[in-house]
Every structure is written in C-alpha cells, then in structure tokens.
Amino acid sequence: MDNQTILSIRDLRVVFEDGFTALGSVSIDIGENEFVTLLGPSGCGKTTLLRCIGGFEKPTSGEILYKGQNIIG
C-alpha cells in the first residue's frame, strides 16, 4: 500500500476578529488511502479545520498543502 502524503497541514492557526482562537498551531499529515476521523468536544475546532480545508475559512497563519501545492488562497 502506497502511503504518500496527500494532505499536509502545517501550523494552522485561526483567530477570529473577537480574539477567540479557534485553532492553535494544528499540524497533521494524511496519506493516500488513510481514513481519518476528527473527534473532540463541541468548540474544539473540528468544523473550523474542515472549513479551512474546504476553502470556506481563511486561516490566520499556516499552510494547507494538497499534493504539495498550497491551497490557501
């Protein structure tokens, strides 16, 4: 099984205008054919992370690389 990294998230941080830190320096590598689940309590940043990956939320800092290309606009 080839485990080449498909999605790489590096030091992703999201701070909203009111000063609330939704994500603080999140990093993860997801390989090809891997199954990933995000678990955690309400308000821990699961949806914010997914919104950043989908392009619906712009992170304050960090990188999201898909097949080595930065996808943050």
PDB file of N, CA and C in Angstrom:
ATOM      1  N   MET A   1       0.845  -1.193   0.000  1.00  0.00           N
ATOM      2  CA  MET A   1       0.000   0.000   0.000  1.00  0.00           C
ATOM      3  C   MET A   1       0.883   1.247   0.000  1.00  0.00           C
ATOM      4  N   ASP A   2       0.615   2.152  -0.924  1.00  0.00           N
ATOM      5  CA  ASP A   2       1.354   3.400  -1.027  1.00  0.00           C
ATOM      6  C   ASP A   2       0.804   4.396  -0.011  1.00  0.00           C
ATOM      7  N   ASN A   3       1.663   4.940   0.844  1.00  0.00           N
ATOM      8  CA  ASN A   3       1.216   5.864   1.881  1.00  0.00           C
ATOM      9  C   ASN A   3       1.735   7.279   1.636  1.00  0.00           C
ATOM     10  N   GLN A   4       1.811   7.688   0.370  1.00  0.00           N
ATOM     11  CA  GLN A   4       2.260   9.023   0.009  1.00  0.00           C
ATOM     12  C   GLN A   4       1.348  10.065   0.659  1.00  0.00           C
ATOM     13  N   THR A   5       1.932  11.139   1.182  1.00  0.00           N
ATOM     14  CA  THR A   5       1.150  12.207   1.809  1.00  0.00           C
ATOM     15  C   THR A   5       0.344  12.952   0.753  1.00  0.00           C
ATOM     16  N   ILE A   6      -0.953  13.008   0.971  1.00  0.00           N
ATOM     17  CA  ILE A   6      -1.863  13.708   0.070  1.00  0.00           C
ATOM     18  C   ILE A   6      -2.206  15.092   0.619  1.00  0.00           C
ATOM     19  N   LEU A   7      -2.480  15.165   1.916  1.00  0.00           N
ATOM     20  CA  LEU A   7      -2.861  16.417   2.562  1.00  0.00           C
ATOM     21  C   LEU A   7      -1.938  16.661   3.740  1.00  0.00           C
ATOM     22  N   SER A   8      -1.317  17.829   3.748  1.00  0.00           N
ATOM     23  CA  SER A   8      -0.408  18.193   4.830  1.00  0.00           C
ATOM     24  C   SER A   8      -0.843  19.543   5.391  1.00  0.00           C
ATOM     25  N   ILE A   9      -1.096  19.564   6.675  1.00  0.00           N
ATOM     26  CA  ILE A   9      -1.494  20.796   7.353  1.00  0.00           C
ATOM     27  C   ILE A   9      -0.363  21.171   8.301  1.00  0.00           C
ATOM     28  N   ARG A  10       0.148  22.372   8.160  1.00  0.00           N
ATOM     29  CA  ARG A  10       1.307  22.816   8.919  1.00  0.00           C
ATOM     30  C   ARG A  10       1.005  24.067   9.729  1.00  0.00           C
ATOM     31  N   ASP A  11       1.065  23.934  11.051  1.00  0.00           N
ATOM     32  CA  ASP A  11       0.920  25.075  11.975  1.00  0.00           C
ATOM     33  C   ASP A  11      -0.271  25.958  11.654  1.00  0.00           C
ATOM     34  N   LEU A  12      -1.410  25.345  11.353  1.00  0.00           N
ATOM     35  CA  LEU A  12      -2.615  26.091  11.000  1.00  0.00           C
ATOM     36  C   LEU A  12      -3.184  26.767  12.242  1.00  0.00           C
ATOM     37  N   ARG A  13      -3.470  28.035  12.094  1.00  0.00           N
ATOM     38  CA  ARG A  13      -3.983  28.829  13.215  1.00  0.00           C
ATOM     39  C   ARG A  13      -5.121  29.689  12.704  1.00  0.00           C
ATOM     40  N   VAL A  14      -6.216  29.721  13.463  1.00  0.00           N
ATOM     41  CA  VAL A  14      -7.350  30.583  13.133  1.00  0.00           C
ATOM     42  C   VAL A  14      -7.723  31.369  14.383  1.00  0.00           C
ATOM     43  N   VAL A  15      -7.637  32.690  14.269  1.00  0.00           N
ATOM     44  CA  VAL A  15      -8.038  33.588  15.353  1.00  0.00           C
ATOM     45  C   VAL A  15      -9.107  34.497  14.780  1.00  0.00           C
ATOM     46  N   PHE A  16     -10.289  34.485  15.382  1.00  0.00           N
ATOM     47  CA  PHE A  16     -11.392  35.310  14.900  1.00  0.00           C
ATOM     48  C   PHE A  16     -11.220  36.763  15.336  1.00  0.00           C
ATOM     49  N   GLU A  17     -12.002  37.654  14.720  1.00  0.00           N
ATOM     50  CA  GLU A  17     -11.893  39.095  14.976  1.00  0.00           C
ATOM     51  C   GLU A  17     -12.059  39.461  16.447  1.00  0.00           C
ATOM     52  N   ASP A  18     -12.866  38.687  17.168  1.00  0.00           N
ATOM     53  CA  ASP A  18     -13.080  38.991  18.581  1.00  0.00           C
ATOM     54  C   ASP A  18     -11.940  38.484  19.473  1.00  0.00           C
ATOM     55  N   GLY A  19     -10.894  37.902  18.854  1.00  0.00           N
ATOM     56  CA  GLY A  19      -9.743  37.423  19.609  1.00  0.00           C
ATOM     57  C   GLY A  19      -9.797  35.957  19.995  1.00  0.00           C
ATOM     58  N   PHE A  20     -10.922  35.295  19.716  1.00  0.00           N
ATOM     59  CA  PHE A  20     -11.070  33.882  20.050  1.00  0.00           C
ATOM     60  C   PHE A  20     -10.190  33.027  19.139  1.00  0.00           C
ATOM     61  N   THR A  21      -9.359  32.169  19.729  1.00  0.00           N
ATOM     62  CA  THR A  21      -8.508  31.263  18.953  1.00  0.00           C
ATOM     63  C   THR A  21      -9.260  29.960  18.734  1.00  0.00           C
ATOM     64  N   ALA A  22      -9.686  29.736  17.477  1.00  0.00           N
ATOM     65  CA  ALA A  22     -10.435  28.525  17.134  1.00  0.00           C
ATOM     66  C   ALA A  22      -9.498  27.355  16.869  1.00  0.00           C
ATOM     67  N   LEU A  23      -8.355  27.629  16.280  1.00  0.00           N
ATOM     68  CA  LEU A  23      -7.308  26.622  16.047  1.00  0.00           C
ATOM     69  C   LEU A  23      -5.980  27.232  16.437  1.00  0.00           C
ATOM     70  N   GLY A  24      -5.203  26.498  17.183  1.00  0.00           N
ATOM     71  CA  GLY A  24      -3.893  26.993  17.588  1.00  0.00           C
ATOM     72  C   GLY A  24      -2.792  26.049  17.169  1.00  0.00           C
ATOM     73  N   SER A  25      -2.152  26.336  16.056  1.00  0.00           N
ATOM     74  CA  SER A  25      -0.988  25.585  15.589  1.00  0.00           C
ATOM     75  C   SER A  25      -1.262  24.090  15.390  1.00  0.00           C
ATOM     76  N   VAL A  26      -2.219  23.771  14.528  1.00  0.00           N
ATOM     77  CA  VAL A  26      -2.583  22.387  14.214  1.00  0.00           C
ATOM     78  C   VAL A  26      -1.725  21.896  13.053  1.00  0.00           C
ATOM     79  N   SER A  27      -1.145  20.702  13.202  1.00  0.00           N
ATOM     80  CA  SER A  27      -0.359  20.074  12.133  1.00  0.00           C
ATOM     81  C   SER A  27      -0.755  18.610  12.016  1.00  0.00           C
ATOM     82  N   ILE A  28      -0.919  18.142  10.771  1.00  0.00           N
ATOM     83  CA  ILE A  28      -1.260  16.741  10.522  1.00  0.00           C
ATOM     84  C   ILE A  28      -0.887  16.404   9.082  1.00  0.00           C
ATOM     85  N   ASP A  29      -0.452  15.178   8.872  1.00  0.00           N
ATOM     86  CA  ASP A  29      -0.211  14.652   7.528  1.00  0.00           C
ATOM     87  C   ASP A  29      -1.177  13.505   7.299  1.00  0.00           C
ATOM     88  N   ILE A  30      -1.848  13.525   6.158  1.00  0.00           N
ATOM     89  CA  ILE A  30      -2.796  12.467   5.805  1.00  0.00           C
ATOM     90  C   ILE A  30      -2.291  11.807   4.530  1.00  0.00           C
ATOM     91  N   GLY A  31      -2.072  10.509   4.613  1.00  0.00           N
ATOM     92  CA  GLY A  31      -1.538   9.767   3.481  1.00  0.00           C
ATOM     93  C   GLY A  31      -2.632   9.206   2.593  1.00  0.00           C
ATOM     94  N   GLU A  32      -2.210   8.840   1.390  1.00  0.00           N
ATOM     95  CA  GLU A  32      -3.126   8.213   0.441  1.00  0.00           C
ATOM     96  C   GLU A  32      -3.680   6.931   1.048  1.00  0.00           C
ATOM     97  N   ASN A  33      -4.963   6.699   0.862  1.00  0.00           N
ATOM     98  CA  ASN A  33      -5.677   5.515   1.371  1.00  0.00           C
ATOM     99  C   ASN A  33      -5.835   5.488   2.888  1.00  0.00           C
ATOM    100  N   GLU A  34      -5.552   6.585   3.569  1.00  0.00           N
ATOM    101  CA  GLU A  34      -5.779   6.636   5.014  1.00  0.00           C
ATOM    102  C   GLU A  34      -7.206   7.107   5.294  1.00  0.00           C
ATOM    103  N   PHE A  35      -7.772   6.610   6.363  1.00  0.00           N
ATOM    104  CA  PHE A  35      -9.094   7.010   6.825  1.00  0.00           C
ATOM    105  C   PHE A  35      -8.880   7.826   8.092  1.00  0.00           C
ATOM    106  N   VAL A  36      -9.357   9.067   8.106  1.00  0.00           N
ATOM    107  CA  VAL A  36      -9.115   9.972   9.229  1.00  0.00           C
ATOM    108  C   VAL A  36     -10.435  10.423   9.821  1.00  0.00           C
ATOM    109  N   THR A  37     -10.497  10.454  11.135  1.00  0.00           N
ATOM    110  CA  THR A  37     -11.679  10.922  11.850  1.00  0.00           C
ATOM    111  C   THR A  37     -11.263  12.036  12.808  1.00  0.00           C
ATOM    112  N   LEU A  38     -12.028  13.110  12.844  1.00  0.00           N
ATOM    113  CA  LEU A  38     -11.792  14.184  13.797  1.00  0.00           C
ATOM    114  C   LEU A  38     -12.759  14.023  14.959  1.00  0.00           C
ATOM    115  N   LEU A  39     -12.216  13.860  16.136  1.00  0.00           N
ATOM    116  CA  LEU A  39     -13.029  13.680  17.338  1.00  0.00           C
ATOM    117  C   LEU A  39     -12.676  14.748  18.358  1.00  0.00           C
ATOM    118  N   GLY A  40     -13.663  15.190  19.092  1.00  0.00           N
ATOM    119  CA  GLY A  40     -13.415  16.155  20.152  1.00  0.00           C
ATOM    120  C   GLY A  40     -14.708  16.804  20.588  1.00  0.00           C
ATOM    121  N   PRO A  41     -14.648  17.496  21.707  1.00  0.00           N
ATOM    122  CA  PRO A  41     -15.850  18.136  22.230  1.00  0.00           C
ATOM    123  C   PRO A  41     -16.273  19.340  21.389  1.00  0.00           C
ATOM    124  N   SER A  42     -17.477  19.777  21.607  1.00  0.00           N
ATOM    125  CA  SER A  42     -18.008  20.957  20.932  1.00  0.00           C
ATOM    126  C   SER A  42     -17.094  22.151  21.184  1.00  0.00           C
ATOM    127  N   GLY A  43     -16.789  22.871  20.109  1.00  0.00           N
ATOM    128  CA  GLY A  43     -15.979  24.072  20.250  1.00  0.00           C
ATOM    129  C   GLY A  43     -14.480  23.871  20.181  1.00  0.00           C
ATOM    130  N   CYS A  44     -14.023  22.650  19.867  1.00  0.00           N
ATOM    131  CA  CYS A  44     -12.574  22.401  19.868  1.00  0.00           C
ATOM    132  C   CYS A  44     -11.908  22.700  18.533  1.00  0.00           C
ATOM    133  N   GLY A  45     -12.678  23.001  17.462  1.00  0.00           N
ATOM    134  CA  GLY A  45     -12.084  23.402  16.200  1.00  0.00           C
ATOM    135  C   GLY A  45     -12.241  22.425  15.046  1.00  0.00           C
ATOM    136  N   LYS A  46     -13.004  21.358  15.231  1.00  0.00           N
ATOM    137  CA  LYS A  46     -13.190  20.354  14.160  1.00  0.00           C
ATOM    138  C   LYS A  46     -13.786  20.987  12.904  1.00  0.00           C
ATOM    139  N   THR A  47     -14.872  21.693  13.055  1.00  0.00           N
ATOM    140  CA  THR A  47     -15.543  22.309  11.919  1.00  0.00           C
ATOM    141  C   THR A  47     -14.681  23.413  11.314  1.00  0.00           C
ATOM    142  N   THR A  48     -14.007  24.185  12.125  1.00  0.00           N
ATOM    143  CA  THR A  48     -13.132  25.242  11.621  1.00  0.00           C
ATOM    144  C   THR A  48     -12.022  24.650  10.764  1.00  0.00           C
ATOM    145  N   LEU A  49     -11.442  23.543  11.206  1.00  0.00           N
ATOM    146  CA  LEU A  49     -10.407  22.872  10.420  1.00  0.00           C
ATOM    147  C   LEU A  49     -10.957  22.411   9.077  1.00  0.00           C
ATOM    148  N   LEU A  50     -12.123  21.788   9.085  1.00  0.00           N
ATOM    149  CA  LEU A  50     -12.733  21.327   7.836  1.00  0.00           C
ATOM    150  C   LEU A  50     -13.098  22.493   6.926  1.00  0.00           C
ATOM    151  N   ARG A  51     -13.556  23.596   7.496  1.00  0.00           N
ATOM    152  CA  ARG A  51     -13.883  24.776   6.694  1.00  0.00           C
ATOM    153  C   ARG A  51     -12.625  25.362   6.049  1.00  0.00           C
ATOM    154  N   CYS A  52     -11.507  25.317   6.730  1.00  0.00           N
ATOM    155  CA  CYS A  52     -10.237  25.779   6.154  1.00  0.00           C
ATOM    156  C   CYS A  52      -9.801  24.868   5.009  1.00  0.00           C
ATOM    157  N   ILE A  53      -9.895  23.567   5.208  1.00  0.00           N
ATOM    158  CA  ILE A  53      -9.516  22.616   4.164  1.00  0.00           C
ATOM    159  C   ILE A  53     -10.401  22.809   2.934  1.00  0.00           C
ATOM    160  N   GLY A  54     -11.692  23.048   3.151  1.00  0.00           N
ATOM    161  CA  GLY A  54     -12.635  23.233   2.052  1.00  0.00           C
ATOM    162  C   GLY A  54     -12.572  24.604   1.396  1.00  0.00           C
ATOM    163  N   GLY A  55     -11.827  25.538   1.972  1.00  0.00           N
ATOM    164  CA  GLY A  55     -11.702  26.869   1.403  1.00  0.00           C
ATOM    165  C   GLY A  55     -12.781  27.844   1.827  1.00  0.00           C
ATOM    166  N   PHE A  56     -13.556  27.495   2.849  1.00  0.00           N
ATOM    167  CA  PHE A  56     -14.637  28.359   3.317  1.00  0.00           C
ATOM    168  C   PHE A  56     -14.197  29.298   4.438  1.00  0.00           C
ATOM    169  N   GLU A  57     -13.035  29.049   5.015  1.00  0.00           N
ATOM    170  CA  GLU A  57     -12.489  29.870   6.102  1.00  0.00           C
ATOM    171  C   GLU A  57     -11.017  30.087   5.802  1.00  0.00           C
ATOM    172  N   LYS A  58     -10.559  31.320   5.889  1.00  0.00           N
ATOM    173  CA  LYS A  58      -9.147  31.603   5.653  1.00  0.00           C
ATOM    174  C   LYS A  58      -8.406  31.591   6.993  1.00  0.00           C
ATOM    175  N   PRO A  59      -7.376  30.757   7.100  1.00  0.00           N
ATOM    176  CA  PRO A  59      -6.622  30.705   8.357  1.00  0.00           C
ATOM    177  C   PRO A  59      -5.831  31.991   8.593  1.00  0.00           C
ATOM    178  N   THR A  60      -5.566  32.262   9.843  1.00  0.00           N
ATOM    179  CA  THR A  60      -4.743  33.407  10.220  1.00  0.00           C
ATOM    180  C   THR A  60      -3.297  33.169   9.798  1.00  0.00           C
ATOM    181  N   SER A  61      -2.830  31.931   9.963  1.00  0.00           N
ATOM    182  CA  SER A  61      -1.477  31.573   9.551  1.00  0.00           C
ATOM    183  C   SER A  61      -1.401  30.065   9.342  1.00  0.00           C
ATOM    184  N   GLY A  62      -0.312  29.629   8.721  1.00  0.00           N
ATOM    185  CA  GLY A  62      -0.090  28.219   8.462  1.00  0.00           C
ATOM    186  C   GLY A  62      -0.290  27.867   6.999  1.00  0.00           C
ATOM    187  N   GLU A  63      -0.145  26.576   6.706  1.00  0.00           N
ATOM    188  CA  GLU A  63      -0.247  26.092   5.338  1.00  0.00           C
ATOM    189  C   GLU A  63      -1.155  24.875   5.259  1.00  0.00           C
ATOM    190  N   ILE A  64      -1.844  24.755   4.133  1.00  0.00           N
ATOM    191  CA  ILE A  64      -2.574  23.533   3.790  1.00  0.00           C
ATOM    192  C   ILE A  64      -2.062  23.122   2.419  1.00  0.00           C
ATOM    193  N   LEU A  65      -1.380  21.989   2.363  1.00  0.00           N
ATOM    194  CA  LEU A  65      -0.799  21.512   1.120  1.00  0.00           C
ATOM    195  C   LEU A  65      -1.549  20.284   0.641  1.00  0.00           C
ATOM    196  N   TYR A  66      -2.038  20.350  -0.596  1.00  0.00           N
ATOM    197  CA  TYR A  66      -2.680  19.202  -1.238  1.00  0.00           C
ATOM    198  C   TYR A  66      -1.757  18.753  -2.360  1.00  0.00           C
ATOM    199  N   LYS A  67      -1.225  17.563  -2.219  1.00  0.00           N
ATOM    200  CA  LYS A  67      -0.251  17.024  -3.178  1.00  0.00           C
ATOM    201  C   LYS A  67       0.897  18.008  -3.385  1.00  0.00           C
ATOM    202  N   GLY A  68       1.330  18.654  -2.293  1.00  0.00           N
ATOM    203  CA  GLY A  68       2.465  19.562  -2.324  1.00  0.00           C
ATOM    204  C   GLY A  68       2.164  20.982  -2.726  1.00  0.00           C
ATOM    205  N   GLN A  69       0.941  21.279  -3.141  1.00  0.00           N
ATOM    206  CA  GLN A  69       0.562  22.620  -3.553  1.00  0.00           C
ATOM    207  C   GLN A  69      -0.221  23.320  -2.439  1.00  0.00           C
ATOM    208  N   ASN A  70       0.176  24.550  -2.109  1.00  0.00           N
ATOM    209  CA  ASN A  70      -0.531  25.309  -1.088  1.00  0.00           C
ATOM    210  C   ASN A  70      -1.905  25.696  -1.632  1.00  0.00           C
ATOM    211  N   ILE A  71      -2.970  25.314  -0.948  1.00  0.00           N
ATOM    212  CA  ILE A  71      -4.328  25.581  -1.437  1.00  0.00           C
ATOM    213  C   ILE A  71      -4.995  26.754  -0.739  1.00  0.00           C
ATOM    214  N   ILE A  72      -4.255  27.456   0.104  1.00  0.00           N
ATOM    215  CA  ILE A  72      -4.821  28.634   0.771  1.00  0.00           C
ATOM    216  C   ILE A  72      -4.748  29.809  -0.202  1.00  0.00           C
ATOM    217  N   GLY A  73      -5.914  30.394  -0.477  1.00  0.00           N
ATOM    218  CA  GLY A  73      -5.993  31.492  -1.449  1.00  0.00           C
ATOM    219  C   GLY A  73      -5.592  32.759  -0.902  1.00  0.00           C
TER     220      GLY A  73
END
